[in-house]
């Protein structure tokens, strides 16, 4: 179960879509439930956008959601609820008697953690009777101890699909993400003039976010399909992830690592954990430091290649072949 619009791009949507596919390949009868429209999924209604975690999220609200959720879950032995505290889809699933696995994705802000404590009376029993997981130590730290223990099962991707043994475009830098303030696009755009001054042929390709104009040498390609995204990441020399806050994992970082790009990321805890010492970190929001790190890697192709290869090896830890087995084990514990 995904509480966010299945017809829109997002990390939770991507994980749930791919997990259902992987479970099916393993012989399990799995189906996807959520709001919005996606072929093959069981929809529980349309969505509206609400503000949360310095971003906006598309969720389903209204009195009919509960009825639709219960109908969509008919026949399930276990329900895997991603982001179990997001209204109203996840709330409705929590109220069913079906065995549950719960996955927390977010680095919850202080107000949300306080809300979790206040919610203990109405939902604490459901939490304590479920198998609780989180995608990273950062996300796990948001879960009240009395709901635990929390099993950390990371986000995953098909690592082999991202690596292409090809020549990289010299001086190409990529950014992948929405144009939300916390994703850090403003940081890299502020850094870019200094990069161009040192490397006049440098090109910044912005995947996802779109603006009408930017500094010289910046190309906005907007939302692209998976194949195009992988091609761009495989052709890049350096990938930047200057996110400011609110990240609990960093799937875009792992995608770039899997593609073999040299990754420069902000030093937020989630990115430090995911990269495992394989990339370059800069202070949060520090555009001059980001510019200097990009200039250094673009000027040293051997070092950039070594950083990219280390990241590619690290990305193997997040391959679906390992993660699917861990979720199946969680389902078996929940049913048992």
GROMACS .gro file of C-alpha atoms in nm:
model
  336
    1UNK     CA    1   0.000   0.000   0.000
    2UNK     CA    2   0.124   0.344  -0.102
    3UNK     CA    3  -0.052   0.652   0.041
    4UNK     CA    4   0.068   0.881  -0.239
    5UNK     CA    5  -0.069   0.925  -0.592
    6UNK     CA    6   0.050   0.625  -0.794
    7UNK     CA    7   0.030   0.822  -1.117
    8UNK     CA    8   0.300   1.067  -1.006
    9UNK     CA    9   0.674   1.025  -0.962
   10UNK     CA   10   0.811   0.982  -0.611
   11UNK     CA   11   1.045   0.766  -0.409
   12UNK     CA   12   0.773   0.581  -0.217
   13UNK     CA   13   0.570   0.522  -0.533
   14UNK     CA   14   0.875   0.387  -0.715
   15UNK     CA   15   0.964   0.152  -0.431
   16UNK     CA   16   0.613   0.007  -0.399
   17UNK     CA   17   0.569  -0.036  -0.774
   18UNK     CA   18   0.899  -0.218  -0.811
   19UNK     CA   19   0.846  -0.425  -0.494
   20UNK     CA   20   0.515  -0.561  -0.625
   21UNK     CA   21   0.689  -0.653  -0.950
   22UNK     CA   22   0.973  -0.829  -0.767
   23UNK     CA   23   0.733  -1.020  -0.542
   24UNK     CA   24   0.540  -1.137  -0.847
   25UNK     CA   25   0.860  -1.262  -1.010
   26UNK     CA   26   0.932  -1.459  -0.692
   27UNK     CA   27   0.597  -1.639  -0.716
   28UNK     CA   28   0.395  -1.438  -0.465
   29UNK     CA   29   0.044  -1.308  -0.535
   30UNK     CA   30   0.108  -0.937  -0.480
   31UNK     CA   31  -0.091  -0.633  -0.585
   32UNK     CA   32  -0.057  -0.258  -0.541
   33UNK     CA   33  -0.312  -0.040  -0.361
   34UNK     CA   34  -0.312   0.340  -0.351
   35UNK     CA   35  -0.475   0.661  -0.472
   36UNK     CA   36  -0.450   0.793  -0.824
   37UNK     CA   37  -0.434   0.581  -1.135
   38UNK     CA   38  -0.175   0.325  -1.241
   39UNK     CA   39  -0.238   0.031  -1.469
   40UNK     CA   40  -0.271  -0.291  -1.270
   41UNK     CA   41  -0.310  -0.118  -0.932
   42UNK     CA   42  -0.625  -0.107  -0.719
   43UNK     CA   43  -0.713   0.262  -0.689
   44UNK     CA   44  -0.881   0.405  -0.380
   45UNK     CA   45  -0.967   0.747  -0.527
   46UNK     CA   46  -0.825   1.075  -0.647
   47UNK     CA   47  -0.579   1.293  -0.457
   48UNK     CA   48  -0.525   1.643  -0.325
   49UNK     CA   49  -0.194   1.804  -0.230
   50UNK     CA   50  -0.108   1.882   0.131
   51UNK     CA   51   0.207   2.041   0.274
   52UNK     CA   52   0.436   1.805   0.465
   53UNK     CA   53   0.810   1.782   0.540
   54UNK     CA   54   0.897   2.100   0.347
   55UNK     CA   55   0.725   1.965   0.038
   56UNK     CA   56   0.377   1.888  -0.094
   57UNK     CA   57   0.240   1.535  -0.112
   58UNK     CA   58  -0.055   1.398  -0.314
   59UNK     CA   59  -0.285   1.198  -0.083
   60UNK     CA   60  -0.644   1.071  -0.082
   61UNK     CA   61  -0.880   1.229   0.171
   62UNK     CA   62  -1.249   1.180   0.243
   63UNK     CA   63  -1.503   0.949   0.407
   64UNK     CA   64  -1.514   0.702   0.116
   65UNK     CA   65  -1.144   0.617   0.132
   66UNK     CA   66  -1.187   0.365   0.415
   67UNK     CA   67  -1.448   0.163   0.228
   68UNK     CA   68  -1.236   0.156  -0.086
   69UNK     CA   69  -0.927   0.047   0.107
   70UNK     CA   70  -1.108  -0.241   0.276
   71UNK     CA   71  -1.243  -0.356  -0.061
   72UNK     CA   72  -0.897  -0.333  -0.222
   73UNK     CA   73  -0.748  -0.549   0.055
   74UNK     CA   74  -0.999  -0.831   0.017
   75UNK     CA   75  -0.817  -1.163   0.006
   76UNK     CA   76  -0.484  -1.038   0.142
   77UNK     CA   77  -0.286  -1.253   0.387
   78UNK     CA   78  -0.069  -0.958   0.484
   79UNK     CA   79  -0.074  -0.587   0.403
   80UNK     CA   80   0.247  -0.388   0.367
   81UNK     CA   81   0.168  -0.026   0.457
   82UNK     CA   82   0.424   0.231   0.346
   83UNK     CA   83   0.419   0.552   0.553
   84UNK     CA   84   0.155   0.415   0.795
   85UNK     CA   85   0.066   0.753   0.947
   86UNK     CA   86  -0.027   0.935   0.624
   87UNK     CA   87  -0.404   1.005   0.590
   88UNK     CA   88  -0.639   0.856   0.489
   89UNK     CA   89  -0.526   0.546   0.300
   90UNK     CA   90  -0.277   0.428   0.560
   91UNK     CA   91  -0.512   0.505   0.850
   92UNK     CA   92  -0.782   0.289   0.695
   93UNK     CA   93  -0.544  -0.001   0.644
   94UNK     CA   94  -0.423   0.021   1.004
   95UNK     CA   95  -0.779  -0.034   1.124
   96UNK     CA   96  -0.814  -0.369   0.946
   97UNK     CA   97  -0.748  -0.702   1.118
   98UNK     CA   98  -0.510  -0.819   0.843
   99UNK     CA   99  -0.151  -0.891   0.961
  100UNK     CA  100   0.065  -0.589   0.884
  101UNK     CA  101   0.415  -0.486   0.792
  102UNK     CA  102   0.473  -0.112   0.835
  103UNK     CA  103   0.750   0.084   0.663
  104UNK     CA  104   0.854   0.435   0.770
  105UNK     CA  105   1.028   0.635   0.498
  106UNK     CA  106   1.058   0.990   0.630
  107UNK     CA  107   1.301   1.180   0.847
  108UNK     CA  108   1.015   1.308   1.060
  109UNK     CA  109   1.051   1.669   1.185
  110UNK     CA  110   1.010   1.748   1.553
  111UNK     CA  111   0.639   1.829   1.531
  112UNK     CA  112   0.572   1.492   1.364
  113UNK     CA  113   0.759   1.301   1.633
  114UNK     CA  114   0.551   1.479   1.895
  115UNK     CA  115   0.240   1.381   1.701
  116UNK     CA  116   0.353   1.018   1.699
  117UNK     CA  117   0.357   1.024   2.079
  118UNK     CA  118   0.007   1.171   2.092
  119UNK     CA  119  -0.118   0.904   1.853
  120UNK     CA  120  -0.004   0.619   2.074
  121UNK     CA  121  -0.343   0.568   2.240
  122UNK     CA  122  -0.555   0.534   1.921
  123UNK     CA  123  -0.303   0.341   1.709
  124UNK     CA  124  -0.038   0.208   1.947
  125UNK     CA  125  -0.194  -0.137   1.966
  126UNK     CA  126  -0.191  -0.172   1.587
  127UNK     CA  127   0.171  -0.059   1.579
  128UNK     CA  128   0.288  -0.298   1.847
  129UNK     CA  129   0.111  -0.593   1.683
  130UNK     CA  130   0.274  -0.524   1.346
  131UNK     CA  131   0.622  -0.583   1.206
  132UNK     CA  132   0.778  -0.236   1.194
  133UNK     CA  133   1.047  -0.148   0.941
  134UNK     CA  134   1.223   0.168   0.823
  135UNK     CA  135   1.426   0.244   0.514
  136UNK     CA  136   1.725   0.383   0.703
  137UNK     CA  137   1.860   0.448   1.054
  138UNK     CA  138   1.744   0.810   1.011
  139UNK     CA  139   1.385   0.701   0.946
  140UNK     CA  140   1.402   0.442   1.225
  141UNK     CA  141   1.502   0.711   1.476
  142UNK     CA  142   1.163   0.876   1.421
  143UNK     CA  143   0.970   0.570   1.540
  144UNK     CA  144   0.883   0.566   1.913
  145UNK     CA  145   1.068   0.287   2.092
  146UNK     CA  146   0.746   0.139   2.227
  147UNK     CA  147   0.638   0.062   1.869
  148UNK     CA  148   0.960  -0.128   1.796
  149UNK     CA  149   1.180  -0.312   1.743
  150UNK     CA  150   1.241  -0.151   1.403
  151UNK     CA  151   1.402  -0.357   1.127
  152UNK     CA  152   1.601  -0.136   0.887
  153UNK     CA  153   1.539  -0.256   0.530
  154UNK     CA  154   1.678  -0.010   0.275
  155UNK     CA  155   1.519   0.119  -0.042
  156UNK     CA  156   1.624  -0.078  -0.346
  157UNK     CA  157   1.677  -0.069  -0.720
  158UNK     CA  158   1.792  -0.290  -1.004
  159UNK     CA  159   2.158  -0.196  -0.983
  160UNK     CA  160   2.263  -0.374  -1.302
  161UNK     CA  161   2.011  -0.173  -1.507
  162UNK     CA  162   2.190   0.152  -1.423
  163UNK     CA  163   2.545   0.065  -1.519
  164UNK     CA  164   2.645   0.105  -1.882
  165UNK     CA  165   3.007   0.038  -1.973
  166UNK     CA  166   3.043   0.348  -2.188
  167UNK     CA  167   3.250   0.663  -2.217
  168UNK     CA  168   3.129   0.945  -1.995
  169UNK     CA  169   3.061   1.291  -2.132
  170UNK     CA  170   3.354   1.504  -2.021
  171UNK     CA  171   3.256   1.787  -1.786
  172UNK     CA  172   2.890   1.677  -1.759
  173UNK     CA  173   2.729   1.724  -1.416
  174UNK     CA  174   2.378   1.606  -1.330
  175UNK     CA  175   2.117   1.695  -1.069
  176UNK     CA  176   1.811   1.473  -1.021
  177UNK     CA  177   1.508   1.585  -0.820
  178UNK     CA  178   1.201   1.803  -0.794
  179UNK     CA  179   1.236   2.179  -0.767
  180UNK     CA  180   1.146   2.180  -0.398
  181UNK     CA  181   1.361   2.401  -0.173
  182UNK     CA  182   1.483   2.105   0.033
  183UNK     CA  183   1.620   1.927  -0.276
  184UNK     CA  184   1.889   2.193  -0.310
  185UNK     CA  185   1.856   2.300  -0.674
  186UNK     CA  186   1.912   2.661  -0.570
  187UNK     CA  187   2.242   2.559  -0.407
  188UNK     CA  188   2.387   2.404  -0.721
  189UNK     CA  189   2.264   2.693  -0.938
  190UNK     CA  190   2.442   2.937  -0.708
  191UNK     CA  191   2.756   2.723  -0.732
  192UNK     CA  192   2.747   2.688  -1.110
  193UNK     CA  193   2.902   3.020  -1.222
  194UNK     CA  194   3.218   2.934  -1.028
  195UNK     CA  195   3.228   2.591  -1.191
  196UNK     CA  196   3.195   2.744  -1.539
  197UNK     CA  197   3.470   2.993  -1.461
  198UNK     CA  198   3.707   2.703  -1.392
  199UNK     CA  199   3.568   2.469  -1.661
  200UNK     CA  200   3.413   2.676  -1.943
  201UNK     CA  201   3.284   2.365  -2.121
  202UNK     CA  202   3.108   2.224  -1.816
  203UNK     CA  203   2.741   2.135  -1.858
  204UNK     CA  204   2.481   2.096  -1.581
  205UNK     CA  205   2.186   1.875  -1.673
  206UNK     CA  206   1.889   1.921  -1.438
  207UNK     CA  207   1.660   1.616  -1.442
  208UNK     CA  208   1.317   1.666  -1.287
  209UNK     CA  209   1.310   2.032  -1.196
  210UNK     CA  210   1.229   2.287  -1.466
  211UNK     CA  211   1.287   2.662  -1.472
  212UNK     CA  212   1.243   2.915  -1.749
  213UNK     CA  213   1.607   3.021  -1.726
  214UNK     CA  214   1.928   2.953  -1.540
  215UNK     CA  215   2.302   3.029  -1.544
  216UNK     CA  216   2.500   2.970  -1.862
  217UNK     CA  217   2.572   2.604  -1.922
  218UNK     CA  218   2.259   2.473  -1.748
  219UNK     CA  219   2.012   2.252  -1.936
  220UNK     CA  220   1.672   2.167  -1.784
  221UNK     CA  221   1.530   1.842  -1.924
  222UNK     CA  222   1.234   1.811  -1.684
  223UNK     CA  223   1.071   1.478  -1.607
  224UNK     CA  224   1.205   1.194  -1.820
  225UNK     CA  225   1.130   0.823  -1.852
  226UNK     CA  226   1.342   0.563  -1.672
  227UNK     CA  227   1.550   0.476  -1.976
  228UNK     CA  228   1.643   0.840  -2.042
  229UNK     CA  229   1.723   0.898  -1.676
  230UNK     CA  230   1.956   0.599  -1.668
  231UNK     CA  231   2.127   0.709  -1.991
  232UNK     CA  232   2.192   1.056  -1.849
  233UNK     CA  233   2.329   0.920  -1.521
  234UNK     CA  234   2.550   0.671  -1.704
  235UNK     CA  235   2.694   0.949  -1.923
  236UNK     CA  236   2.766   1.196  -1.645
  237UNK     CA  237   3.105   1.257  -1.487
  238UNK     CA  238   2.977   1.403  -1.159
  239UNK     CA  239   2.637   1.384  -0.993
  240UNK     CA  240   2.538   1.636  -0.726
  241UNK     CA  241   2.282   1.589  -0.447
  242UNK     CA  242   2.293   1.917  -0.247
  243UNK     CA  243   1.975   1.842  -0.050
  244UNK     CA  244   1.919   2.061   0.252
  245UNK     CA  245   1.700   1.855   0.486
  246UNK     CA  246   1.413   1.611   0.516
  247UNK     CA  247   1.585   1.312   0.352
  248UNK     CA  248   1.573   0.975   0.522
  249UNK     CA  249   1.747   0.766   0.254
  250UNK     CA  250   1.838   0.918  -0.083
  251UNK     CA  251   1.737   0.686  -0.366
  252UNK     CA  252   1.860   0.939  -0.624
  253UNK     CA  253   2.206   0.912  -0.468
  254UNK     CA  254   2.202   0.532  -0.499
  255UNK     CA  255   2.083   0.559  -0.861
  256UNK     CA  256   2.380   0.779  -0.949
  257UNK     CA  257   2.617   0.548  -0.759
  258UNK     CA  258   2.477   0.245  -0.942
  259UNK     CA  259   2.541   0.426  -1.271
  260UNK     CA  260   2.905   0.473  -1.173
  261UNK     CA  261   2.895   0.853  -1.148
  262UNK     CA  262   3.115   1.029  -0.895
  263UNK     CA  263   2.869   1.160  -0.634
  264UNK     CA  264   2.899   1.485  -0.441
  265UNK     CA  265   2.631   1.515  -0.174
  266UNK     CA  266   2.548   1.731   0.124
  267UNK     CA  267   2.655   1.591   0.458
  268UNK     CA  268   2.306   1.518   0.590
  269UNK     CA  269   2.301   1.195   0.795
  270UNK     CA  270   2.096   0.993   0.546
  271UNK     CA  271   2.337   1.059   0.259
  272UNK     CA  272   2.642   0.991   0.473
  273UNK     CA  273   2.492   0.656   0.573
  274UNK     CA  274   2.392   0.554   0.219
  275UNK     CA  275   2.722   0.651   0.057
  276UNK     CA  276   2.930   0.474   0.320
  277UNK     CA  277   3.242   0.682   0.265
  278UNK     CA  278   3.250   0.630  -0.113
  279UNK     CA  279   3.176   0.984  -0.234
  280UNK     CA  280   3.241   1.348  -0.151
  281UNK     CA  281   3.040   1.539   0.109
  282UNK     CA  282   2.999   1.915   0.144
  283UNK     CA  283   2.831   2.121   0.419
  284UNK     CA  284   2.457   2.170   0.379
  285UNK     CA  285   2.369   2.479   0.176
  286UNK     CA  286   2.734   2.574   0.112
  287UNK     CA  287   2.741   2.673  -0.256
  288UNK     CA  288   3.114   2.771  -0.262
  289UNK     CA  289   3.211   2.433  -0.111
  290UNK     CA  290   2.992   2.253  -0.364
  291UNK     CA  291   3.150   2.450  -0.650
  292UNK     CA  292   3.500   2.367  -0.526
  293UNK     CA  293   3.418   1.996  -0.501
  294UNK     CA  294   3.276   1.990  -0.855
  295UNK     CA  295   3.576   2.180  -0.993
  296UNK     CA  296   3.816   1.937  -0.825
  297UNK     CA  297   3.649   1.624  -0.965
  298UNK     CA  298   3.605   1.767  -1.315
  299UNK     CA  299   3.974   1.853  -1.313
  300UNK     CA  300   4.086   1.504  -1.205
  301UNK     CA  301   3.926   1.240  -1.427
  302UNK     CA  302   4.118   0.955  -1.263
  303UNK     CA  303   3.991   1.050  -0.919
  304UNK     CA  304   3.635   1.096  -1.048
  305UNK     CA  305   3.650   0.748  -1.202
  306UNK     CA  306   3.777   0.598  -0.875
  307UNK     CA  307   3.502   0.769  -0.674
  308UNK     CA  308   3.242   0.646  -0.923
  309UNK     CA  309   3.368   0.287  -0.908
  310UNK     CA  310   3.365   0.287  -0.526
  311UNK     CA  311   3.008   0.412  -0.531
  312UNK     CA  312   2.905   0.146  -0.782
  313UNK     CA  313   3.038  -0.128  -0.553
  314UNK     CA  314   2.858   0.026  -0.257
  315UNK     CA  315   2.530   0.039  -0.453
  316UNK     CA  316   2.528  -0.342  -0.472
  317UNK     CA  317   2.411  -0.343  -0.109
  318UNK     CA  318   2.080  -0.191  -0.224
  319UNK     CA  319   2.000  -0.435  -0.505
  320UNK     CA  320   1.650  -0.587  -0.517
  321UNK     CA  321   1.797  -0.938  -0.496
  322UNK     CA  322   1.884  -0.868  -0.132
  323UNK     CA  323   1.597  -0.641  -0.030
  324UNK     CA  324   1.309  -0.855  -0.159
  325UNK     CA  325   1.416  -1.150   0.054
  326UNK     CA  326   1.418  -0.933   0.365
  327UNK     CA  327   1.065  -0.809   0.302
  328UNK     CA  328   0.937  -1.163   0.243
  329UNK     CA  329   1.087  -1.258   0.578
  330UNK     CA  330   0.901  -0.965   0.737
  331UNK     CA  331   0.573  -1.082   0.580
  332UNK     CA  332   0.627  -1.432   0.717
  333UNK     CA  333   0.687  -1.292   1.066
  334UNK     CA  334   0.373  -1.079   1.046
  335UNK     CA  335   0.155  -1.371   0.937
  336UNK     CA  336   0.312  -1.600   1.195
   0.00000   0.00000   0.00000
